[in-house]
Coordinates of C-alpha atoms in Angstrom, one line a residue:
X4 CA -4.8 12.5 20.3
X5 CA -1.0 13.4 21.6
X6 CA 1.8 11.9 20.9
X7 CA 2.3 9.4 23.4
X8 CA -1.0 8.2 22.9
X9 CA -0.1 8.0 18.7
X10 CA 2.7 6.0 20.1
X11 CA 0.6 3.4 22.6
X12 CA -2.0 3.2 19.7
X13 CA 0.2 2.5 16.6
X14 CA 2.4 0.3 18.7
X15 CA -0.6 -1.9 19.5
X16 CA -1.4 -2.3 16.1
X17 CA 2.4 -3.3 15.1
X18 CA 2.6 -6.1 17.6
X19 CA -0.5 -7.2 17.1
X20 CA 0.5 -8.1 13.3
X21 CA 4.0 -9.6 14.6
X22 CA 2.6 -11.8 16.3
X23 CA 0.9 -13.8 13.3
X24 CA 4.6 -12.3 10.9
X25 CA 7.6 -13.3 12.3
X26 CA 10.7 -11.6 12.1
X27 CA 9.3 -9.4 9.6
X28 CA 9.2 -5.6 11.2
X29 CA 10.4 -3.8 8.0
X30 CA 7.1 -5.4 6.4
X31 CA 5.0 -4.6 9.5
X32 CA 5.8 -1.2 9.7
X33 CA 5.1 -0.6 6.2
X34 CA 1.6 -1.8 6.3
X35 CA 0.9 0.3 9.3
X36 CA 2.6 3.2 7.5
X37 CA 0.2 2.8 4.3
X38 CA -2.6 2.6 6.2
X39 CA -2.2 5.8 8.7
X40 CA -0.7 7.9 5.4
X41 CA -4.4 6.9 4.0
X42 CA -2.4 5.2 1.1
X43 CA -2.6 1.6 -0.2
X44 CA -0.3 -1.2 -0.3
X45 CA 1.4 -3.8 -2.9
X46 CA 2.6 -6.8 -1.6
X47 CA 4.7 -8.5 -4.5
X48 CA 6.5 -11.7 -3.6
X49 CA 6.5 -15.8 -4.0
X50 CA 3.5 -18.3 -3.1
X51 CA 3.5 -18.7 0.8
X52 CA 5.6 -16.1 2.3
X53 CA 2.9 -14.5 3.9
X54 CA 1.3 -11.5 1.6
X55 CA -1.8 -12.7 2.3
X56 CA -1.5 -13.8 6.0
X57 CA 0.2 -9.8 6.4
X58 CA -3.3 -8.3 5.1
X59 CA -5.5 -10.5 7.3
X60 CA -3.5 -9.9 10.3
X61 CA -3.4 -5.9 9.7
X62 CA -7.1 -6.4 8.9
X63 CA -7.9 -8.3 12.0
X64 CA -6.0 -5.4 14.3
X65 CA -8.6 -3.5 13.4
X66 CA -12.4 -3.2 14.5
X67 CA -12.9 -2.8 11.0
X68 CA -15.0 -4.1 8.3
X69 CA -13.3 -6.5 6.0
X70 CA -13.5 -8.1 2.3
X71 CA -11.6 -10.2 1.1
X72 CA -11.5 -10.3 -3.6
X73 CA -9.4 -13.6 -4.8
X74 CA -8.7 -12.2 -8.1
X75 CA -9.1 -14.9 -11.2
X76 CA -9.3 -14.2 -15.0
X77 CA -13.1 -15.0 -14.7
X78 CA -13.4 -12.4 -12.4
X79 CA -16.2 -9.5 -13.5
X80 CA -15.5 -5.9 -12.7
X81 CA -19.0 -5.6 -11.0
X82 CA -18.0 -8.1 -8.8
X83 CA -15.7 -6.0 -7.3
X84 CA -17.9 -2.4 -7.9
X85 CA -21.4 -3.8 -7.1
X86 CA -24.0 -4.0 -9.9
X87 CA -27.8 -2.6 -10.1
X88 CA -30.6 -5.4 -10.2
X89 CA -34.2 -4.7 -11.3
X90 CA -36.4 -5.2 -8.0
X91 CA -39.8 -6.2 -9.8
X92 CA -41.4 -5.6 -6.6
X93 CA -40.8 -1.8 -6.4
X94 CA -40.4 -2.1 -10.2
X95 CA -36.6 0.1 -9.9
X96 CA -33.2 -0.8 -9.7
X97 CA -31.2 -1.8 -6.6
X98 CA -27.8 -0.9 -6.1
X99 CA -26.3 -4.2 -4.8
X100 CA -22.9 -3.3 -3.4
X101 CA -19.6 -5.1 -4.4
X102 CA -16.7 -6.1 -2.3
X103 CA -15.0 -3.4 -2.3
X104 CA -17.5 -1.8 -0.2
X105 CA -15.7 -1.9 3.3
X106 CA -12.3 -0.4 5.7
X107 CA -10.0 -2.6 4.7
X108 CA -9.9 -4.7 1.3
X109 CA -7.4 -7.6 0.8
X110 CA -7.2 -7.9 -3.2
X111 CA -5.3 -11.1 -3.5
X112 CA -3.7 -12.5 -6.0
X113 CA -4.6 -8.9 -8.0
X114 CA -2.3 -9.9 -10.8
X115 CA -4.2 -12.9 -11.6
X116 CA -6.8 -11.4 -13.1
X117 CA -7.6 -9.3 -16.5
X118 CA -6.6 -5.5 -16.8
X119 CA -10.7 -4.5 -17.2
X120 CA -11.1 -6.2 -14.1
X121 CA -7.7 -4.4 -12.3
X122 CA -9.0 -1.1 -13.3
X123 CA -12.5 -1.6 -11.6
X124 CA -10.7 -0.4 -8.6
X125 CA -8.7 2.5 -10.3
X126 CA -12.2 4.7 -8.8
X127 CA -12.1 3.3 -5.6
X128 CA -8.5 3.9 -4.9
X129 CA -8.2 7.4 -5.6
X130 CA -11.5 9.1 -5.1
X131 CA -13.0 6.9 -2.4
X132 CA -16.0 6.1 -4.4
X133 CA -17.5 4.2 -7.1
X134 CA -19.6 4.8 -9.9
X135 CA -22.2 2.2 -11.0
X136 CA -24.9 3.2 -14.1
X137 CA -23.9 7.1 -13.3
X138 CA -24.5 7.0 -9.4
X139 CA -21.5 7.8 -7.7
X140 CA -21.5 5.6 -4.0
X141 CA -19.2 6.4 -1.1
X142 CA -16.8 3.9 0.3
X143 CA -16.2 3.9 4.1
X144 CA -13.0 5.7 5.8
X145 CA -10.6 5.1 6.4
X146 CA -10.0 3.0 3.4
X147 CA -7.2 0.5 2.4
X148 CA -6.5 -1.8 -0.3
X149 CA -3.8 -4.4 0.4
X150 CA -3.2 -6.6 -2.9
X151 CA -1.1 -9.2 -3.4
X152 CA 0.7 -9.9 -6.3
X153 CA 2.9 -13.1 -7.6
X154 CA 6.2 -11.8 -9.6
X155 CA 5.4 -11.6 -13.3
X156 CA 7.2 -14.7 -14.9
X157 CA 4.7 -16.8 -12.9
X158 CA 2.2 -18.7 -15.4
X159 CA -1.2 -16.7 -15.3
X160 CA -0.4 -13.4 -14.1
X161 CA -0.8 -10.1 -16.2
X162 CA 1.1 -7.2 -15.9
X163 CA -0.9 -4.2 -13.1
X164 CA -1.7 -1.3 -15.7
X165 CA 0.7 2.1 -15.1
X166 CA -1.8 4.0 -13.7
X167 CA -2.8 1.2 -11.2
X168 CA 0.9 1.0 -9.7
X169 CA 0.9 4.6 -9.2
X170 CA -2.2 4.5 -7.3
X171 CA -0.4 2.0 -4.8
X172 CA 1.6 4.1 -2.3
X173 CA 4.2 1.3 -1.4
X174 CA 5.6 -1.6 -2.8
X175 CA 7.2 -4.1 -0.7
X176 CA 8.4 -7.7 -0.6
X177 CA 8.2 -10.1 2.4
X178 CA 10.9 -12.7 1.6
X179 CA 12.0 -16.1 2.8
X180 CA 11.8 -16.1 6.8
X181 CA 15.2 -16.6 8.0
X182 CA 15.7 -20.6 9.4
X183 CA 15.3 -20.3 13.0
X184 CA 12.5 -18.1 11.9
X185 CA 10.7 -21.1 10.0
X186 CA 11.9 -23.2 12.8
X187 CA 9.8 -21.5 15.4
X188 CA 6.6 -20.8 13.0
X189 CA 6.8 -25.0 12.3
X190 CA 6.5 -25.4 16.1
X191 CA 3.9 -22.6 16.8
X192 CA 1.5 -23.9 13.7
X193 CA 1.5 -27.3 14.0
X194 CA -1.6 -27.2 16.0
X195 CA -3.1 -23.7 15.8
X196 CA -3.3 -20.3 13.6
X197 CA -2.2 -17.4 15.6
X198 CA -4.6 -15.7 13.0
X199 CA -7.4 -17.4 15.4
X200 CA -6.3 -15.7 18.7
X201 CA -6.1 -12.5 16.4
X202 CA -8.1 -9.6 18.3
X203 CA -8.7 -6.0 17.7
X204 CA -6.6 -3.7 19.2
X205 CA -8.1 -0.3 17.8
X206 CA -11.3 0.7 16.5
X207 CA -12.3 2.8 13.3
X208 CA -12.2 6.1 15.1
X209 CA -9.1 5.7 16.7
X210 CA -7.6 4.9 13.8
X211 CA -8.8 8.2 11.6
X212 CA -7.7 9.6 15.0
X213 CA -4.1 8.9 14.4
X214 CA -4.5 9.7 10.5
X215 CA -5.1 13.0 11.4
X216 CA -2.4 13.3 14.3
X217 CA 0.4 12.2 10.9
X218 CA -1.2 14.4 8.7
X219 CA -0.7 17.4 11.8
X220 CA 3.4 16.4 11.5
X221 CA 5.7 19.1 10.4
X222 CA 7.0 19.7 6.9
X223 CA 9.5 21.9 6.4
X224 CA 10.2 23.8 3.2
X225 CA 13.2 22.5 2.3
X226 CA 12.5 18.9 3.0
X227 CA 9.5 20.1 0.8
X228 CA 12.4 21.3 -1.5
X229 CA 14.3 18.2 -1.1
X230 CA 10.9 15.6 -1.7
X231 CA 10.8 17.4 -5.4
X232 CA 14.0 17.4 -6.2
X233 CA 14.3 13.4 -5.6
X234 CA 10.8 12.9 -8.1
X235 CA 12.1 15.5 -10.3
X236 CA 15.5 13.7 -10.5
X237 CA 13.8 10.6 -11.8
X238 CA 12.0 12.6 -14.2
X239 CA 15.2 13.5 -16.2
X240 CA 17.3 10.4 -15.7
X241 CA 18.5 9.0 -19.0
X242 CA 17.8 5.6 -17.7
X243 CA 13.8 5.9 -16.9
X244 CA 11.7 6.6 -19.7
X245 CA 8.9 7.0 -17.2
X246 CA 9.7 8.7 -13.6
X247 CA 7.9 9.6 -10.5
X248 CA 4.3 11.4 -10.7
X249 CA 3.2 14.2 -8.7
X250 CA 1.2 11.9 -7.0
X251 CA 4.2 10.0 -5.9
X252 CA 5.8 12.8 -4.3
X253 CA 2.8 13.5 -2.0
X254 CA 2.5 10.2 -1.5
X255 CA 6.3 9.8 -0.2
X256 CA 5.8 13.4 2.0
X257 CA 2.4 11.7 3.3
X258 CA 4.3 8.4 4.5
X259 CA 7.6 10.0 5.5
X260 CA 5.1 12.3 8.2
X261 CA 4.1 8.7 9.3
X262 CA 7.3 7.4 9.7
X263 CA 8.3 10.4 12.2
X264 CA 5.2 9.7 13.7
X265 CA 6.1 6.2 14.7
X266 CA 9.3 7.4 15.7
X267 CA 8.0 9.8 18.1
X268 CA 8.6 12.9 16.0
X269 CA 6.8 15.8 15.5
X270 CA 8.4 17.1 12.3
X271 CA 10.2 15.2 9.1
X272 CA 13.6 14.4 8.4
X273 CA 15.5 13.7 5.3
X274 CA 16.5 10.3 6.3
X275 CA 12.4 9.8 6.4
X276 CA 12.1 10.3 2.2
X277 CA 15.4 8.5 2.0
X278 CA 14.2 5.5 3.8
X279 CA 11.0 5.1 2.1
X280 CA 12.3 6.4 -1.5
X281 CA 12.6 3.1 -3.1
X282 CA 9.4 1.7 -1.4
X283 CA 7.2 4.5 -2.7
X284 CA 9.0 5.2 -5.9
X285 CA 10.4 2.0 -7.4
X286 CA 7.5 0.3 -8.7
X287 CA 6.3 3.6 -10.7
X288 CA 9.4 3.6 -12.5
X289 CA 9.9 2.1 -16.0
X290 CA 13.5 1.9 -17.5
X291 CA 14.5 2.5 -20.8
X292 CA 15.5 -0.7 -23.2
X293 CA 18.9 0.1 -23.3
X294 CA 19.6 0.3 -19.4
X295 CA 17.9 -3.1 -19.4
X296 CA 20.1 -4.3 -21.7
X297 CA 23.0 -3.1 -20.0
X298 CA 22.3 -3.6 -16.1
X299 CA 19.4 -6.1 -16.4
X300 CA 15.5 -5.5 -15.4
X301 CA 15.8 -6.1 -11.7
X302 CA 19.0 -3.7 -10.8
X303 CA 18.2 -0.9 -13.2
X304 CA 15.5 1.3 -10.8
X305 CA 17.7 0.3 -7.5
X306 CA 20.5 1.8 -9.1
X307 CA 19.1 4.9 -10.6
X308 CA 17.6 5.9 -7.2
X309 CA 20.8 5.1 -5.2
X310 CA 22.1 7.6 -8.1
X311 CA 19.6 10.1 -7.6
X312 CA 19.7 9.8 -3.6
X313 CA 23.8 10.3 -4.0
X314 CA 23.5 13.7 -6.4
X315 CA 20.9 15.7 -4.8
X316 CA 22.0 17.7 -2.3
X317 CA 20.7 16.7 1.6
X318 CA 19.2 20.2 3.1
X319 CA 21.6 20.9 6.0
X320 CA 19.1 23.4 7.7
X321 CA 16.8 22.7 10.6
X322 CA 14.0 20.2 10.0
X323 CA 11.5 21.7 12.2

């Protein structure tokens, strides 16, 4: 792998999913971002902006295996996991494997189902594996979970458990296409799914190929320095009552090496963790009561971390 070929290879995959979301690169690019950082993505919007047709079409880019979970409150954790049924042939348990058992899983709708059920892929999300009746199984790498999610207020959604949204690298939100936009996808859909004309573009080992070229990109101390000071500044603001995890902060270093990656650069910038601060960060953040009450639930966290991005200092030394 070299740099020009990271380039060819993850440039594929982006137009490959733009051709099925249109005039949606912010989106794009953060999909193929979670999915070379070897994180996993949140999609939290409306019904029928896309989430799900965003998951498919990164799905479909890839010669990858694929399952898709439509989370519902009837929905059984081993349905996810797998479960272990008695053979009465060989007279022993079989371990039947679940849906999660594949590259890329699109968990859709995640919100819409219990918390017991949500936390059947707490496992699977950090370690890689699941553990059915004390056997630990393998999943296959790389490994992604895309989920959808509804906004809360909807009727029969439940709230994704703390330690579930921290597990989820990004967080990101589609929106309304813009009207020439809607115009265009009303003329290209009327008779055909450009999901259907969807084709490959990279394989499985091309793509732990160019995990492994962003994982190779250049971290300087102080941006090291400057990653910590960001989660450590939402740690102490009076406004949070819960900031950023450790895990957050390699998660936001993991995706910021990506994004100079895509942008054809061996080595991290500040304006990388500045750019993908909110995405990685917001949705692990809780607020206190009070700054609710003052600013409202939806601008507190936006606000705080335009705060924190104003008062830490930006390192002025050499990236490289």
């Amino acid at each position: 792998m070299t740099a020009d070929r990271f380039l060819q290879a993850s440039g594929e995959i982006t137009a490959s999913i733009s051709r099925v979301i249109d005039g949606k690169p912010e989106a794009v690019r953060s999909a193929v971002t979670a999915l070379l950082a070897e994180g996993h993505l949140l999609i939290e919007d409306v019904p029928g902006v896309g989430k799900t047709q965003l998951a498919r079409a990164l799905a479909t880019s890839i010669a990858a295996t694929v399952r898709r979970i439509q989370f519902t409150p009837d929905l059984l954790p081993s349905d996810v996991t797998g479960v272990s049924v008695f053979d009465p042939g060989t007279r022993e348990f079989e371990f039947k494997p679940g849906a999660v058992f594949a590259h890329i899983v699109i968990a859709d709708e995640i919100n819409r189902s219990s918390p017991k059920t949500q936390s059947a892929l707490l496992e699977a999300m950090e370690e890689t594996q699941v553990t059915v009746d004390g056997r630990t199984h393998p999943l296959p790498r790389p490994f992604l979970v895309v989920a959808t999610q509804n906004p809360l207020e909807m009727e029969g959604t439940y709230a994704l458990p703390e330690a579930q949204r921290d597990r989820f690298m990004m967080r990101i939100s589609i929106g309304y296409p813009d009207a020439a936009a809607e115009a265009l996808m009303l003329r290209q859909r009327d008779t055909a799914d450009p999901l259907d004309a969807l084709r490959a573009v990279v394989d499985v080992e091309t793509v732990a190929q160019l995990i492994a070229w962003a994982r190779s990109v250049h971290v300087a101390p102080v941006i090291e320095q400057y990653a910590v000071a960001l989660a450590q500044g939402t740690r102490h603001h009076p406004d949070l009552r819960l900031g950023a995890s450790p895990r957050a902060t390699i998660q936001l270093v993991r995706a910021a090496k990506v994004r100079a990656a895509l942008d054809g650069r061996e080595y991290v910038i500040p304006d990388d963790l500045m750019a993908l601060l909110a995405p990685v960060f917001a949705h692990r953040l809780i607020p206190t009561r009070a700054a609710v009450a003052r600013h409202g639930d939806d601008d507190v966290v936006p606000a705080v971390l335009e705060r924190i991005v104003r008062s830490v200092p930006v390192p002025l030394t050499a990236a490289r």
